[in-house]
Amino acid sequence: MEKINAAYIKTIYQKDDYIVAVYKSENVGKNITVTGYNLPEIRNLSINFEGDYVKNKYGTSFNATSFEIEKPLNLKGFSTYMSSLKCGIGDKISEKIFKKYGKEVWNVLDNEPERLLEIKGVTQNKLDKILIKLKNTKVIREIMAVFNGFINLSLKKAEKIASEFGPNASIILKNNPYELIKVKGIGFSTIDQIGKTLHADLANPLRIKGATFCILAMVEAKGSVCIPKPILIRELMNLLNKDLKSNVVDELKINDVLYDMVQNNDIAFEHIDENKILVYDINSYYAECSIAMHIRKIKNGNHEMLETSNVLKYLNEYSSLNNFQLADCQRNAVIKSLLSPMVIITGGPGVGKTTIEKAILYVFERVAKNRNVLLLAPTGRAARRMSEQTGYSAQTIHSALGYSCDDDGEEFMQTSNLEADLIIIDEVSMMDQFIAAKLLKAIPSTCRVIFVGDPDQLPSVSAGNVLRDMIDSERIDVAKLDVVFRQSEESVIVKNSQKINSGDTHLVYSKKFIHCYRDNNEEIFEKASNFYVNCVKAYGIDNVVLLTPWRNKGTLCVNEFNKHLHERLNSKKSDELTVNINNVEFRIGDKVMQTKNTDSAKNGDTGYIIDICLGNDENGEFTTLVKIEFNGDGNIIDYTKDDMNNIVHAYASTIHKSQGSEYKIVILIMALEQRFSLRRNLLYTGVTRATDIVALCGQKSAVDYAISNKQPDKRVTYLKQRLKKALYKTKTAKEETTYEQFGF
C-alpha cells in the first residue's frame, strides 16, 4: 500500500461512482491519473490517497482504495472545504470565519464550535448543520476504513450506512457486519465476505440471521410478503453452505436461530396448520395483519344510514341529466357503493368506471349534504387523470397521508388522520401492502370506502397483491362491471384487451391497432423509434408513449430507446449549457421523469427541463441549476447535480411505470428476448394504456407467448385467509396495541 498527496485538476472518465481523474501530486512532483470510487472532485484542496500503482488503458495510474481531505490552512482552501460540506456556509461567511480565527479555525470547530455564533450570518441552525456534516465526514471515513480491502464502497452508500447506524457505525459493523443487510444495495455475498474475514465461525448465529433477512428482502422484492418455512430453510442452507465442502450450517442450527428471531420480534411465524408455517419479516407481518384489522374496523363502523329511496331518486336524476341509461351492473355498483360501508368496483376498459365514480359523487352530494369526500390514487398521474375525468379534486395517497422525505429520500409520515365521510381510491391494483396498511389505518370507522381497480392489470411493484386478495377473500362486496359502454363497443382496443384477457391470440388489426412485427431486434428498434418520432410530430409528445418490459436489460430496453430518441428529438445545440449525470446528458427541452419520492415531486411524475443555468442552491451555494416543470401546471423545481440522480429521460418507459396513465398512442415492444417477463397481465396493462391507437412492435411469437402465459407473478400472501378470519374474530386490545407499535 502506497500513499500520495495530490490536488484535483480534472475528470477524464466517470461511470456511476467510478471515476478516473487527473491530480497534481506534490510528493511525486507531476500530474498523475487516479482511479477509484467517489474520488473528490474539489479544486484547491489537498487530498491524501492510499492505494497502489497499476497499469491499465490509462497507462500507469494510481488505484485509490481510500482517501482523506486535508484540513486546509488558508482562506481559499477553507472556503472550498466548507462549500464541499453543503451546510449553508458560502464564500462570504467562510471568509468572515477564517479572518476572525485564522489557522486556529479547526481548533475552534473541533473544540469550541459554539464560538462560530459570534460570526454575523452563522445561525444556530447553520451551526448544527456544520457540526452534523463534520461528524458525518468523520464517521464516513471510519466506515470506508472498515471496508477497505473488501469492497469498493461508494460515498452514497457510506452516507446511507452512517445515517442508519449513527456515530458508532464502524464499531457496530466490526462486531456484526451482517447488520449491513439493512442497507439497500449491498448484497449478502459481499457482506458475507467481510463477515467470514472478521468472524471465522461460519455457523455464527449472526451470519444465519443476516442471511435470513437477505432472503426475506429478496422475497419482498419479488412481490411476496412471506415464504413457507421449508423453502426458507432450503434457501438458507444453499446460501450459507455455498462453495463449502460440507454443510457447516444444518437445519437444526437454522431452526434455533429462526426461533430466536421470533422471540426477538425480528420475524414472525404464521402457523397455517401443524405442518405448514409461513415466515414473515416482522414489518410485513404487521402490515398484513393491520390491513385485515382495519378493513374489519371500517366494515363494522357506525356509518350514516342513507335512504335507499333517495339514492334511487338522485341516481335516476343523474341519468336523466346526462341523457343516458346506466346498465344494470352500473346501477347496482352505484347503489351498493352508497349503501355499503366498503365496496370494490372492478372492470376492464370501456365499462364506465369513471361514469360510475361521477354518478356516486353526484348522488352522495345530495343524499349526504355537507359531508367530506376524498378522491385518492397511488400516483400523481393517476390522481390528475381522476380529477380531469370526474371534475373533483384528487390527490395521491402519499399526499393525503402527509408523507414527506428526509435528506436521504427516505419517506416518513407526518399525519395519519383523514377526515372524510366517503373515500374513493382509484387504480387499487397498484397499491402495495405497506401503503394499504397506512391508508386503512388513517380512515375513520364511520367513512365509506370504495376501491376501484382492474385485478387483471399488473399488481403493485412492491410487495403484496392487495386488490386480488380483497376480492378473493369474498368478505368485501364486489361490483363487477362487465358491460361495455355503447361508445366503446366498436373500439378495437377494447375488443383486443378482452381477447388478451381470455387467452385468445387471434387479435384484430386495423388502423387503430397496428402490428409492426419484425424478426430481429435491430429492425424492431428502428421501426418502433421511427414510428414514435412520426407520431410525436403528428400528435405531440405528451400524447405518445413507447413502452417496453425492461428498463436496462437487452437492446430493446427503456434506457436504449431513451438514449436514441433523446438524440433524435432534442439534439444538442452549439454552445448549449448541459448537465451530464452518470454519462447521460440532459438538455433544455428534455422530457424527464422523477424516479424517487421527494417533497417537491413524486415517483413517476413527468415534466420538461425548461432551463439550465448558474445560480444559488437552497444553501446559498453557487452551482448549476436544472429547472424542471412537472405536469404542465407551472410547478417549477430547481435541481442541483446531486438531485438529478433521481431524474431520467421519459421518451420511453416501462409498462409498470405506465400504470395509472393514459395516452392517445401506445407503442408497445414485445420481443422474445424479454420472454421471462412476458405475461398476459403485462400485455393487457400496456394495451389498455391507449385510448386511440396501439402499435405492437416486436415478434408475433412474443405477443402469442405473452397472451398464452396466464401465470401471474407468483406472490405468496396470506391476506385473503386473514380477511376471512378477521370478520369473524374480534381482535384483542393486546393485538391492536402491538400493531400500533409498528406504525400500523
Short mmCIF file of N, CA, C and O in Angstrom, two decimals, residues 72-75 78 94-109 115:
data_model
loop_
_atom_site.label_atom_id
_atom_site.label_comp_id
_atom_site.label_asym_id
_atom_site.label_seq_id
_atom_site.Cartn_x
_atom_site.Cartn_y
_atom_site.Cartn_z
N PRO A 72 -7.56 22.38 5.26
CA PRO A 72 -6.72 23.46 4.71
C PRO A 72 -6.41 24.55 5.74
O PRO A 72 -7.22 24.82 6.63
N LEU A 73 -5.29 25.17 5.56
CA LEU A 73 -4.85 26.22 6.48
C LEU A 73 -4.76 27.58 5.81
O LEU A 73 -4.07 28.48 6.28
N ASN A 74 -5.45 27.75 4.67
CA ASN A 74 -5.53 29.05 4.02
C ASN A 74 -6.99 29.36 3.71
O ASN A 74 -7.86 28.48 3.70
N LEU A 75 -7.26 30.63 3.44
CA LEU A 75 -8.63 31.08 3.23
C LEU A 75 -9.30 30.38 2.06
O LEU A 75 -10.44 29.91 2.16
N PHE A 78 -10.00 26.76 2.92
CA PHE A 78 -11.05 26.66 3.93
C PHE A 78 -12.43 26.92 3.33
O PHE A 78 -13.39 26.21 3.61
N SER A 94 -17.55 32.07 5.06
CA SER A 94 -16.29 31.36 5.26
C SER A 94 -15.14 32.35 5.47
O SER A 94 -14.27 32.16 6.32
N GLU A 95 -15.16 33.43 4.68
CA GLU A 95 -14.12 34.46 4.79
C GLU A 95 -14.16 35.13 6.16
O GLU A 95 -13.13 35.37 6.79
N LYS A 96 -15.37 35.44 6.65
CA LYS A 96 -15.53 36.06 7.96
C LYS A 96 -14.98 35.14 9.06
O LYS A 96 -14.28 35.60 9.98
N ILE A 97 -15.31 33.84 8.95
CA ILE A 97 -14.86 32.87 9.95
C ILE A 97 -13.34 32.78 9.96
O ILE A 97 -12.70 32.83 11.02
N PHE A 98 -12.75 32.66 8.76
CA PHE A 98 -11.30 32.48 8.66
C PHE A 98 -10.55 33.73 9.11
O PHE A 98 -9.51 33.65 9.77
N LYS A 99 -11.07 34.91 8.77
CA LYS A 99 -10.40 36.16 9.18
C LYS A 99 -10.40 36.32 10.69
O LYS A 99 -9.48 36.87 11.28
N LYS A 100 -11.46 35.85 11.33
CA LYS A 100 -11.56 36.00 12.78
C LYS A 100 -10.65 35.01 13.52
O LYS A 100 -9.98 35.37 14.49
N TYR A 101 -10.59 33.76 13.05
CA TYR A 101 -9.88 32.73 13.81
C TYR A 101 -8.57 32.29 13.16
O TYR A 101 -7.77 31.62 13.81
N GLY A 102 -8.37 32.61 11.88
CA GLY A 102 -7.13 32.25 11.21
C GLY A 102 -6.87 30.76 11.22
O GLY A 102 -7.78 29.94 11.08
N LYS A 103 -5.61 30.39 11.42
CA LYS A 103 -5.23 28.98 11.38
C LYS A 103 -5.75 28.19 12.58
O LYS A 103 -5.64 26.96 12.63
N GLU A 104 -6.31 28.92 13.58
CA GLU A 104 -6.91 28.25 14.74
C GLU A 104 -8.35 27.82 14.47
O GLU A 104 -9.01 27.28 15.36
N VAL A 105 -8.82 28.06 13.25
CA VAL A 105 -10.23 27.81 12.93
C VAL A 105 -10.62 26.35 13.17
O VAL A 105 -11.73 26.06 13.64
N TRP A 106 -9.70 25.42 12.87
CA TRP A 106 -10.04 23.99 13.05
C TRP A 106 -10.12 23.62 14.52
O TRP A 106 -10.94 22.78 14.91
N ASN A 107 -9.29 24.25 15.35
CA ASN A 107 -9.38 24.04 16.80
C ASN A 107 -10.72 24.54 17.32
O ASN A 107 -11.35 23.91 18.18
N VAL A 108 -11.18 25.67 16.77
CA VAL A 108 -12.49 26.21 17.14
C VAL A 108 -13.60 25.24 16.74
O VAL A 108 -14.51 24.93 17.52
N LEU A 109 -13.54 24.75 15.51
CA LEU A 109 -14.58 23.83 15.02
C LEU A 109 -14.60 22.54 15.81
O LEU A 109 -15.68 22.00 16.10
N ARG A 115 -18.48 29.06 19.34
CA ARG A 115 -17.90 30.38 19.07
C ARG A 115 -18.23 30.89 17.67
O ARG A 115 -18.17 32.10 17.42
#
